[in-house]
Coordinates of C-alpha atoms (C1' of nucleotides) in Angstrom, one line a residue:
Chain A
M1 CA -0.1 0.2 0.2
R2 CA 1.1 3.2 -0.9
V3 CA -0.2 6.3 0.8
V4 CA 0.4 9.7 -1.9
T5 CA 0.9 12.1 0.6
V6 CA 0.2 15.9 -0.7
V7 CA 2.7 18.7 1.1
H8 CA 4.0 21.7 1.2
S9 CA 7.3 22.7 0.6
A10 CA 9.9 25.5 0.3
P11 CA 8.5 27.9 -3.3
S12 CA 10.2 26.8 -6.3
L13 CA 9.7 27.6 -9.6
A14 CA 8.0 25.8 -10.9
D15 CA 4.9 25.9 -8.2
A16 CA 4.7 29.6 -6.4
P17 CA 4.1 29.6 -3.7
P18 CA 1.6 31.1 -2.0
L19 CA 2.5 34.9 -0.2
R20 CA 1.9 34.5 3.2
V21 CA 2.4 38.3 5.0
E22 CA 1.2 38.2 8.4
S23 CA 4.1 35.0 9.3
M24 CA 6.9 36.7 7.2
L25 CA 6.4 40.0 8.8
R26 CA 5.3 38.8 11.8
G27 CA 9.0 37.6 14.3
V28 CA 12.6 38.3 14.9
G29 CA 12.7 34.8 16.2
S30 CA 15.8 33.1 15.2
Y31 CA 14.8 32.4 12.1
A32 CA 12.8 35.5 11.4
P33 CA 13.5 36.6 7.8
M34 CA 15.4 39.2 7.3
C35 CA 18.0 41.6 5.7
A36 CA 17.3 45.1 4.8
I37 CA 18.5 45.2 1.6
C38 CA 15.2 44.6 -0.6
S39 CA 14.0 47.3 1.2
M40 CA 16.4 50.0 -1.2
C41 CA 15.4 47.5 -4.1
R42 CA 13.3 48.1 -7.1
Q43 CA 11.8 44.3 -7.2
R44 CA 10.6 44.4 -3.5
E45 CA 7.6 43.3 -4.7
A46 CA 7.8 40.6 -6.9
C47 CA 10.7 39.1 -4.6
L48 CA 8.8 39.3 -1.9
P49 CA 8.1 35.9 -1.8
V50 CA 12.0 35.2 -0.8
G51 CA 10.3 36.8 3.0
L52 CA 12.6 39.3 2.7
V53 CA 11.6 42.0 5.4
V54 CA 10.2 45.5 4.2
D55 CA 10.9 48.3 5.6
P56 CA 8.3 50.5 4.4
A57 CA 9.7 54.2 5.7
V58 CA 12.9 54.1 3.6
G59 CA 12.2 56.1 0.1
R60 CA 14.7 55.1 -2.3
S61 CA 13.9 52.5 -4.8
Q62 CA 17.0 50.9 -6.8
N63 CA 18.5 47.7 -7.8
V64 CA 20.9 46.9 -5.7
G65 CA 21.3 43.3 -6.9
R66 CA 21.3 41.3 -9.6
R67 CA 18.7 38.2 -10.3
R68 CA 19.7 35.1 -11.3
R69 CA 19.0 31.8 -11.8
V70 CA 20.7 28.8 -10.9
A71 CA 19.3 24.9 -12.4
R72 CA 19.2 22.4 -9.9
S73 CA 22.6 21.0 -9.2
A74 CA 24.1 24.2 -11.5
P75 CA 27.1 25.7 -9.0
L76 CA 26.2 29.1 -8.0
Y77 CA 29.6 29.5 -7.1
R78 CA 32.8 27.5 -6.6
T79 CA 35.3 27.0 -3.9
G80 CA 37.8 29.0 -4.5
E81 CA 36.6 31.4 -7.3
H82 CA 37.0 34.9 -6.5
F83 CA 34.7 36.3 -4.1
G84 CA 32.5 39.9 -5.0
M85 CA 29.5 39.0 -4.5
F86 CA 26.0 37.9 -1.4
H87 CA 23.4 36.2 -2.9
A88 CA 20.2 36.2 -1.6
I89 CA 18.1 33.2 -2.4
R90 CA 14.6 34.1 -3.3
L91 CA 12.9 31.0 -4.6
G92 CA 14.7 27.5 -3.9
S93 CA 17.0 25.5 -1.8
F94 CA 21.2 25.2 -2.1
K95 CA 24.1 23.3 0.2
T96 CA 27.2 24.8 0.6
T97 CA 29.9 21.9 0.3
L98 CA 33.9 22.1 1.5
L99 CA 36.6 19.5 -0.7
L100 CA 39.1 18.2 1.7
E101 CA 42.5 17.2 -0.1
N102 CA 41.7 13.6 0.4
G103 CA 38.8 14.3 -2.4
Q104 CA 35.8 13.5 -0.4
E105 CA 33.0 16.5 0.3
Q106 CA 31.4 17.5 3.5
V107 CA 28.6 19.4 3.0
G108 CA 28.6 22.7 5.4
G109 CA 25.3 24.1 4.7
F110 CA 21.7 24.7 3.9
Y111 CA 20.2 27.1 2.7
L112 CA 16.8 28.5 2.0
P113 CA 14.7 31.1 0.9
G114 CA 15.7 34.7 2.7
E115 CA 19.4 33.2 3.6
I116 CA 22.8 34.9 2.1
L117 CA 25.0 33.1 0.1
G118 CA 28.2 33.8 0.6
S119 CA 29.6 35.1 3.7
D120 CA 32.7 32.2 3.5
G121 CA 34.3 33.8 0.7
V122 CA 35.2 37.6 2.9
D123 CA 38.1 36.4 4.8
T124 CA 40.5 35.7 2.1
G125 CA 39.0 37.6 -0.5
L126 CA 38.5 33.8 -2.6
Y127 CA 35.1 32.1 -2.1
G128 CA 35.9 29.6 1.0
C129 CA 33.3 26.4 -0.4
E130 CA 30.7 25.6 -3.4
A131 CA 27.3 26.8 -3.3
V132 CA 24.9 24.3 -5.6
A133 CA 21.4 24.8 -5.8
L134 CA 19.1 21.8 -4.7
E135 CA 16.7 22.7 -7.3
D136 CA 16.3 25.5 -10.1
S137 CA 16.6 28.2 -7.7
E138 CA 17.2 32.4 -8.1
V139 CA 18.6 34.1 -6.7
C140 CA 19.9 37.7 -6.5
S141 CA 23.4 38.9 -5.8
F142 CA 25.2 42.1 -4.8
S143 CA 27.9 43.0 -4.0
I144 CA 29.0 45.2 -0.7
D145 CA 30.2 47.8 -2.4
A146 CA 27.1 48.3 -4.7
L147 CA 25.1 48.0 -1.5
E148 CA 27.2 50.8 0.4
A149 CA 26.2 53.6 -2.8
H150 CA 22.7 53.2 -1.7
V151 CA 22.5 53.0 1.5
D152 CA 22.9 56.4 3.7
V153 CA 25.8 57.2 5.2
Q154 CA 24.6 57.5 8.6
S155 CA 22.7 53.9 9.2
G156 CA 25.5 53.0 7.1
T157 CA 26.2 49.2 6.3
G158 CA 27.6 48.1 8.8
Q159 CA 23.9 47.2 9.9
I160 CA 23.2 45.0 7.1
M161 CA 26.4 43.8 6.6
Q162 CA 26.7 43.2 11.3
R163 CA 23.7 41.1 10.6
V164 CA 24.4 38.9 7.3
F165 CA 28.0 38.2 9.6
G166 CA 26.3 37.7 12.3
R167 CA 23.1 34.9 11.1
E168 CA 26.3 33.3 9.7
I169 CA 28.2 33.6 13.1
A170 CA 25.7 32.3 14.9
R171 CA 24.8 29.4 12.7
E172 CA 28.0 28.3 12.3
Q173 CA 28.0 27.9 16.4
R174 CA 24.7 26.0 16.6
V175 CA 26.2 23.4 13.7
M176 CA 29.7 23.4 16.0
L177 CA 27.9 22.9 19.0
M178 CA 26.1 19.7 17.4
L179 CA 29.0 17.8 15.7
G180 CA 30.4 18.4 18.9
T181 CA 28.1 17.1 21.7
M182 CA 25.5 15.5 20.6
A183 CA 24.6 11.5 19.4
A184 CA 23.8 10.8 16.2
E185 CA 19.7 10.6 17.5
Q186 CA 20.3 14.1 18.6
R187 CA 21.3 15.0 15.8
L188 CA 19.0 14.3 13.5
A189 CA 16.3 15.5 15.9
A190 CA 18.1 18.7 15.7
F191 CA 18.6 19.0 12.5
L192 CA 14.4 17.7 11.7
L193 CA 13.0 20.6 14.1
D194 CA 15.5 23.2 12.3
L195 CA 14.4 22.9 9.0
S196 CA 11.0 22.9 10.6
Q197 CA 11.5 26.3 12.6
R198 CA 13.1 27.6 9.0
Y199 CA 10.4 27.0 6.9
A200 CA 7.7 28.4 9.7
A201 CA 9.7 31.3 9.7
L202 CA 9.1 31.1 5.6
G203 CA 5.1 30.8 6.4
Y204 CA 5.2 27.1 5.3
S205 CA 3.9 23.8 7.4
S206 CA 6.3 23.1 10.0
R207 CA 5.0 19.4 10.5
E208 CA 5.6 18.7 6.4
F209 CA 7.8 19.5 3.8
V210 CA 10.0 17.2 1.3
L211 CA 14.4 16.7 2.2
R212 CA 16.3 18.3 -0.8
L213 CA 19.0 16.9 0.5
T214 CA 20.2 13.5 -0.5
R215 CA 21.0 10.9 2.7
A216 CA 24.4 10.4 2.6
E217 CA 24.8 15.1 2.2
I218 CA 22.7 14.8 5.0
G219 CA 24.8 12.4 6.6
S220 CA 28.1 14.8 6.1
Y221 CA 26.3 17.9 7.5
L222 CA 25.6 16.1 10.2
G223 CA 28.8 14.0 11.1
L224 CA 27.3 10.4 10.2
K225 CA 26.7 7.7 7.8
L226 CA 23.6 7.8 5.2
E227 CA 22.8 4.2 6.4
T228 CA 23.3 5.7 10.2
I229 CA 21.0 8.8 8.4
S230 CA 18.3 6.2 7.2
R231 CA 18.4 3.8 10.5
M232 CA 17.1 6.9 12.2
L233 CA 14.5 8.1 10.1
S234 CA 13.6 4.3 10.0
R235 CA 13.8 4.2 14.6
F236 CA 11.7 8.0 14.4
H237 CA 9.1 6.8 11.8
R238 CA 8.6 3.1 14.0
D239 CA 8.3 5.5 16.9
G240 CA 5.7 7.3 15.8
L241 CA 7.8 10.9 15.8
I242 CA 7.6 11.5 12.1
Q243 CA 6.4 9.2 9.5
V244 CA 8.9 9.6 6.2
Q245 CA 8.4 8.7 2.3
G246 CA 11.6 9.0 -0.1
R247 CA 12.3 12.3 1.1
V248 CA 8.7 13.7 2.1
L249 CA 9.0 14.1 5.5
K250 CA 5.7 14.5 8.2
L251 CA 6.2 15.8 11.9
L252 CA 4.3 13.4 14.0
D253 CA 5.7 14.8 17.3
L254 CA 6.9 17.8 17.6
E255 CA 7.0 17.6 21.4
A256 CA 8.9 14.3 22.0
L257 CA 11.9 15.3 19.1
K258 CA 12.0 17.9 21.5
K259 CA 12.9 16.1 24.0
L260 CA 15.2 14.1 22.3
L261 CA 18.0 16.7 22.5
D262 CA 17.2 17.5 26.3
R263 CA 19.2 14.6 27.4
S264 CA 22.4 14.5 28.2
T265 CA 25.2 12.8 27.5
Chain B
M1 CA 64.0 10.2 34.8
R2 CA 62.4 13.5 34.1
V3 CA 63.6 15.8 31.5
V4 CA 63.2 19.6 32.3
T5 CA 62.9 21.5 29.0
V6 CA 62.6 25.5 28.7
V7 CA 59.7 26.4 25.8
H8 CA 58.6 29.7 24.3
S9 CA 55.0 30.4 25.1
A10 CA 52.2 32.5 24.2
P11 CA 53.1 35.9 25.9
S12 CA 52.1 36.7 30.0
L13 CA 51.5 39.7 31.9
A14 CA 54.6 37.2 33.5
D15 CA 57.1 36.3 31.1
A16 CA 57.4 40.2 28.5
P17 CA 57.7 38.4 25.3
P18 CA 60.6 39.3 22.8
L19 CA 59.7 41.8 20.0
R20 CA 59.3 40.1 16.0
V21 CA 58.3 42.3 14.4
E22 CA 59.4 41.2 12.0
S23 CA 58.0 37.5 11.6
M24 CA 54.7 39.9 12.8
L25 CA 54.3 42.5 9.9
R26 CA 55.3 39.0 8.0
G27 CA 52.5 37.5 5.8
V28 CA 48.8 37.5 5.4
G29 CA 48.6 33.4 5.2
S30 CA 45.8 31.9 7.5
Y31 CA 46.7 32.2 10.5
A32 CA 48.9 36.0 9.7
P33 CA 48.3 38.4 13.3
M34 CA 45.4 41.8 11.2
C35 CA 43.3 44.8 12.1
A36 CA 43.7 47.7 10.1
I37 CA 42.1 48.9 14.1
C38 CA 45.1 49.6 15.9
S39 CA 46.9 51.6 13.0
M40 CA 45.0 54.7 14.0
C41 CA 45.1 53.4 17.5
R42 CA 47.3 56.2 20.0
Q43 CA 48.4 52.8 22.4
R44 CA 50.4 51.2 18.5
E45 CA 53.5 50.9 19.8
A46 CA 52.7 49.8 22.7
C47 CA 50.8 47.3 21.1
L48 CA 52.5 46.0 18.8
P49 CA 53.7 42.9 20.6
V50 CA 50.5 41.7 20.5
G51 CA 50.7 41.3 16.6
L52 CA 48.5 43.9 15.2
V53 CA 49.3 45.3 11.9
V54 CA 50.6 48.6 12.0
D55 CA 50.3 50.8 8.4
P56 CA 52.4 53.8 8.3
A57 CA 50.9 55.2 5.9
V58 CA 47.9 56.0 8.2
G59 CA 47.5 59.4 9.9
R60 CA 45.3 59.6 12.6
S61 CA 46.6 58.7 15.5
Q62 CA 43.7 58.0 18.6
N63 CA 42.4 56.0 20.8
V64 CA 40.3 53.6 19.7
G65 CA 39.4 50.7 22.7
R66 CA 40.6 50.5 26.2
R67 CA 42.9 48.5 28.0
R68 CA 41.1 46.3 30.1
R69 CA 43.3 43.3 32.5
V70 CA 41.5 39.6 32.8
A71 CA 42.6 37.7 35.1
R72 CA 43.3 33.7 34.3
S73 CA 39.9 31.8 34.5
A74 CA 37.8 35.3 34.8
P75 CA 35.5 36.1 32.4
L76 CA 35.6 38.1 30.0
Y77 CA 31.9 38.8 28.6
R78 CA 29.3 35.9 29.9
T79 CA 26.6 34.2 27.7
G80 CA 23.6 36.3 27.1
E81 CA 25.6 39.5 28.1
H82 CA 24.7 43.0 26.4
F83 CA 26.4 43.3 23.3
G84 CA 28.3 46.6 22.8
M85 CA 32.6 45.7 22.2
F86 CA 34.4 43.9 19.9
H87 CA 37.9 42.7 22.2
A88 CA 41.4 42.2 20.7
I89 CA 43.6 39.3 22.3
R90 CA 46.8 41.7 23.9
L91 CA 48.1 39.2 25.6
G92 CA 47.5 35.7 26.6
S93 CA 44.5 33.3 26.0
F94 CA 40.7 32.8 26.3
K95 CA 38.6 30.1 25.4
T96 CA 34.7 29.9 24.4
T97 CA 31.7 28.4 25.8
L98 CA 29.5 27.6 25.4
L99 CA 26.1 26.9 27.5
L100 CA 23.7 23.7 27.4
E101 CA 20.8 23.0 28.2
N102 CA 21.4 20.2 30.4
G103 CA 24.0 21.8 32.0
Q104 CA 27.1 20.0 30.1
E105 CA 29.8 23.5 28.5
Q106 CA 30.8 23.3 25.2
V107 CA 34.8 24.8 24.8
G108 CA 34.1 26.4 21.1
G109 CA 36.7 28.5 20.7
F110 CA 40.4 29.1 21.3
Y111 CA 42.5 32.6 21.1
L112 CA 45.8 34.2 21.2
P113 CA 47.0 37.2 20.8
G114 CA 46.1 39.4 17.8
E115 CA 42.9 37.3 18.1
I116 CA 39.3 38.7 17.9
L117 CA 36.4 38.1 20.3
G118 CA 33.3 38.4 20.1
S119 CA 32.1 38.7 16.7
D120 CA 29.2 36.0 18.2
G121 CA 27.0 38.6 19.8
V122 CA 26.8 40.6 17.2
D123 CA 23.6 38.3 15.2
T124 CA 21.3 38.9 18.2
G125 CA 22.7 42.2 20.4
L126 CA 23.6 39.3 23.3
Y127 CA 27.0 37.4 23.7
G128 CA 26.0 34.1 22.6
C129 CA 29.3 32.7 24.6
E130 CA 31.6 33.0 27.1
A131 CA 34.5 34.0 27.1
V132 CA 37.3 33.3 29.8
A133 CA 40.9 33.8 30.3
L134 CA 43.5 30.9 30.1
E135 CA 45.8 33.2 32.1
D136 CA 46.5 36.3 33.1
S137 CA 46.0 38.0 29.4
E138 CA 44.8 41.3 28.5
V139 CA 42.7 43.2 25.8
C140 CA 41.8 46.0 24.3
S141 CA 38.3 46.3 23.8
F142 CA 36.7 48.4 21.0
S143 CA 33.0 49.4 20.0
I144 CA 32.3 49.3 16.8
D145 CA 30.6 53.0 16.9
A146 CA 34.0 54.3 18.7
L147 CA 35.2 52.7 15.7
E148 CA 32.9 54.0 13.0
A149 CA 33.8 57.1 14.1
H150 CA 37.5 56.9 13.7
V151 CA 37.5 56.3 10.5
D152 CA 37.2 58.3 7.2
V153 CA 34.0 57.6 5.0
Q154 CA 35.7 56.1 1.9
S155 CA 37.3 53.4 2.9
G156 CA 34.6 52.9 5.3
T157 CA 34.8 50.2 8.5
G158 CA 33.5 47.6 5.8
Q159 CA 36.8 46.5 5.6
I160 CA 37.9 46.4 9.0
M161 CA 34.7 44.4 10.3
Q162 CA 34.8 42.4 7.1
R163 CA 38.0 40.3 7.9
V164 CA 37.0 40.6 11.7
F165 CA 33.7 38.4 10.8
G166 CA 35.8 37.0 7.2
R167 CA 38.2 35.4 10.2
E168 CA 35.8 33.6 12.3
I169 CA 33.7 33.0 9.8
A170 CA 36.2 30.7 8.4
R171 CA 37.6 29.5 12.0
E172 CA 34.2 28.0 12.6
Q173 CA 34.1 26.6 8.8
R174 CA 37.5 24.4 10.2
V175 CA 36.7 23.6 12.7
M176 CA 32.6 22.2 11.2
L177 CA 34.6 20.0 8.7
M178 CA 37.3 18.6 10.9
L179 CA 34.1 18.0 14.0
G180 CA 32.1 16.6 10.3
T181 CA 35.1 14.4 9.2
M182 CA 37.6 13.3 11.2
A183 CA 38.5 10.4 13.6
A184 CA 40.0 11.3 17.0
E185 CA 44.0 10.7 15.7
Q186 CA 42.8 13.3 12.5
R187 CA 41.5 15.9 15.2
L188 CA 44.1 16.4 17.9
A189 CA 46.6 15.9 15.4
A190 CA 44.9 18.7 13.0
F191 CA 44.6 21.0 16.4
L192 CA 48.1 20.7 17.4
L193 CA 49.4 22.1 13.6
D194 CA 46.5 24.8 13.4
L195 CA 48.4 25.5 17.5
S196 CA 51.4 25.6 16.0
Q197 CA 50.8 27.6 12.4
R198 CA 49.5 30.3 14.7
Y199 CA 52.5 30.2 17.6
A200 CA 54.6 30.7 14.1
A201 CA 52.0 33.7 13.0
L202 CA 53.0 34.9 16.4
G203 CA 57.1 35.0 16.6
Y204 CA 57.0 31.9 18.6
S205 CA 58.6 28.4 18.2
S206 CA 56.1 26.3 15.8
R207 CA 57.3 23.2 17.8
E208 CA 57.6 24.1 21.4
F209 CA 54.4 25.6 23.6
V210 CA 52.8 24.9 26.3
L211 CA 48.7 23.8 25.7
R212 CA 46.8 26.4 27.9
L213 CA 43.7 23.6 27.6
T214 CA 43.2 21.2 30.1
R215 CA 42.9 18.3 28.7
A216 CA 38.8 17.5 29.4
E217 CA 38.9 20.9 27.7
I218 CA 40.9 20.3 24.5
G219 CA 38.7 17.1 23.9
S220 CA 35.1 19.8 24.7
Y221 CA 36.5 21.4 21.3
L222 CA 37.8 18.8 19.5
G223 CA 34.0 17.0 20.3
L224 CA 36.3 14.0 22.4
K225 CA 36.4 12.8 26.2
L226 CA 39.8 13.9 27.8
E227 CA 40.6 10.4 27.6
T228 CA 41.0 10.1 23.7
I229 CA 42.4 13.8 24.3
S230 CA 45.1 11.3 27.0
R231 CA 45.4 8.5 24.7
M232 CA 45.8 10.1 21.2
L233 CA 48.9 12.1 23.3
S234 CA 50.2 8.7 25.2
R235 CA 49.9 6.8 21.5
F236 CA 51.8 10.0 19.5
H237 CA 54.6 10.6 22.2
R238 CA 55.3 6.5 21.5
D239 CA 55.3 6.4 18.1
G240 CA 57.8 9.4 18.0
L241 CA 55.5 12.2 16.3
I242 CA 55.4 14.3 19.7
Q243 CA 57.7 15.1 23.1
V244 CA 54.2 15.5 25.2
Q245 CA 54.8 16.1 29.0
G246 CA 51.8 18.0 31.1
R247 CA 50.8 20.8 28.6
V248 CA 54.3 20.5 28.2
L249 CA 55.0 19.8 24.0
K250 CA 57.3 19.7 21.3
L251 CA 56.4 18.1 18.4
L252 CA 58.9 16.0 16.7
D253 CA 57.6 15.4 13.1
L254 CA 55.5 18.0 11.4
E255 CA 55.8 15.9 8.5
A256 CA 53.9 13.0 10.0
L257 CA 51.8 14.6 11.9
K258 CA 50.3 16.5 8.3
K259 CA 50.4 13.2 7.0
L260 CA 47.6 11.7 9.5
L261 CA 45.5 14.2 8.2
D262 CA 45.7 13.0 4.5
R263 CA 44.0 9.4 5.3
S264 CA 41.0 9.3 3.9
T265 CA 37.8 7.7 5.6
Chain C
dC1 C1' 53.0 16.5 53.7
dG2 C1' 48.3 15.8 52.1
dC3 C1' 44.4 16.9 49.9
dC4 C1' 42.6 18.3 44.8
dG5 C1' 42.3 18.8 40.1
dT6 C1' 44.6 16.9 36.2
dC7 C1' 46.7 12.9 33.7
dT8 C1' 46.9 8.2 32.9
dT9 C1' 45.8 3.5 31.7
dG10 C1' 42.5 -0.6 31.4
dA11 C1' 38.6 -3.3 31.0
dC12 C1' 34.2 -3.8 28.7
dG13 C1' 30.1 -2.1 26.2
dA14 C1' 27.8 1.1 23.2
dA15 C1' 27.4 4.0 19.4
dT16 C1' 28.5 4.1 15.1
dC17 C1' 30.4 2.6 10.6
dT18 C1' 31.9 -0.2 7.1
dC19 C1' 30.7 -3.8 3.9
dA20 C1' 27.0 -6.6 0.8
dA21 C1' 23.5 -7.4 -0.9
dA22 C1' 18.4 -6.7 -2.0
dT23 C1' 15.0 -3.1 -3.1
dA24 C1' 13.0 1.7 -4.3
dA25 C1' 13.5 5.5 -7.2
dA26 C1' 14.8 8.5 -10.7
dG27 C1' 16.6 9.7 -15.1
dT28 C1' 17.4 8.9 -20.1
dG29 C1' 17.2 7.5 -25.1
dG30 C1' 14.8 5.8 -28.2
Chain D
dC1 C1' 5.3 5.6 -22.7
dC2 C1' 8.8 2.0 -22.2
dA3 C1' 13.0 -0.9 -21.0
dC4 C1' 17.4 0.1 -19.2
dT5 C1' 20.5 2.4 -16.6
dT6 C1' 21.8 4.5 -12.7
dT7 C1' 21.1 6.9 -8.6
dA8 C1' 19.1 6.9 -4.2
dT9 C1' 17.2 4.0 -0.3
dT10 C1' 17.4 0.1 3.5
dT11 C1' 18.3 -3.2 6.0
dG12 C1' 21.9 -7.5 7.9
dA13 C1' 25.9 -8.7 10.1
dG14 C1' 30.3 -8.0 12.2
dA15 C1' 34.0 -5.0 12.7
dT16 C1' 36.4 -0.6 14.9
dT17 C1' 35.9 3.4 17.0
dC18 C1' 35.4 5.9 21.2
dG19 C1' 32.7 6.2 25.6
dT20 C1' 32.0 4.7 30.5
dC21 C1' 33.7 3.3 34.5
dA22 C1' 37.2 3.2 38.0
dA23 C1' 41.5 2.6 39.7
dG24 C1' 45.7 4.8 40.4
dA25 C1' 49.8 8.0 40.0
dC26 C1' 51.2 12.8 39.5
dG27 C1' 52.0 17.3 40.7
dG28 C1' 50.6 22.4 42.6
dC29 C1' 48.9 24.4 46.8
dG30 C1' 48.6 25.3 51.8

DNA sequence: CGCCGTCTTGACGAATCTCAAATAAAGTGG
DNA sequence: CCACTTTATTTGAGATTCGTCAAGACGGCG
């Protein structure tokens, strides 16, 4: 018997996502959509679906960024390329991967609409990782220089860049914490809850979504092997915490998942 | 039989470190000392020991930061405190720790002179971790606002903040990579080589130094238990890669240590 | 000198990885 | 749209690594 379920998913080029402005503008929580950049962009109406915050008080209206489509599994940028741009995701999703000396690749992050790629290139002037689209996607690329030209000196670009970088640093800190302290079961639970929150912040269901990553990619991201991910998903399913069929996921018991994280050791 | 060795160590308040300007100004490699901030500081001559880069071309000379001493095992800032300042380390060393819900603490970073603490507070406006001095130390604290007042609008603070944030992001990315892909042996080797490079960049020996962290702290940082750290150090010692006696460490075979990192799996 | 925090080492067990095989799903070319 | 190829997923059995528990050694300090 096959259960077919229609679930909400991240916005894609195929199915235009519904606008849910109220939830987009709602909060400033850990995953609330952000970025004052777009308040200055001429495209901001069309761009709303990405969930960037609009500040109607700002009068300027210019094209800050350049829109660009990236086909599924195509790179937005590659390791070692010259860094020049940040990229705000308008539609779709991306992973970033780091290449190790021995040829392995490690998934370093998973990014949704409204999130910003490229911070890793700032240090050396070269992108430190590769960003690959997980589905047909669209980004808005902008350079810091271009940005500075559009922001009045008073507020400075500091505010904006601080938020961009601060987010990334905070995100990486959470990942480090997870990798450093959690067992496999907890890592996966944390990952699923993280996705749940982020989809919710975008106005999508927090309990049903499609995994855009393979088991191997999730495993890489969590510092585990794909078999372990598969086993854990099966266990969660068996225990009634989730319902999983391929990449279609339903979180049945968010409380139980959260409880898994409290356990020490 | 006990071998007593005098080794170079990080600068401390007790023993004034030798000035080695040539090596401090040398490179822009991964761990080269950095920060244009200090080029504007009235204290810059006295501050040189921390290894911050001085740009004599800049004419201005003001007190950008406020000097502050932090006693061993005292906190520079605590989790949840209001974020206002960045802190450049002038002397000594710090660890940052994250507090988990269940009471455990995780070491998130280890910082040496010339490195900058506090980036983790930018996102939320509250420090995301606790910074504790590992020995009697001294920092130079400055706010972004104060900094902006001293920098001419042309160059902007963007350059400076980008470097600060970029460093931290790159550092965290390396840690994630380590935690996500390496076995215990490789993690410890990577940690030792990292220290080696960083001490070298400060003008100290890259082959002999004192560990400022306990085995438990190293373990926490590397996502391992203190017993594992102890065992690995013993193994490296037995295999002739290092010489270790308590916290006094000598790297005998850097090449072999590097080779450990190449191994796949 | 004796306490206490740190470190070392051993024995054992649990968690995770490795290898392997079978199944399911997705992509491809005709 | 089908047949076929490739890739992804599940599951099991056994190996390995690392954590846990415990005992004792070391070293600094009052």
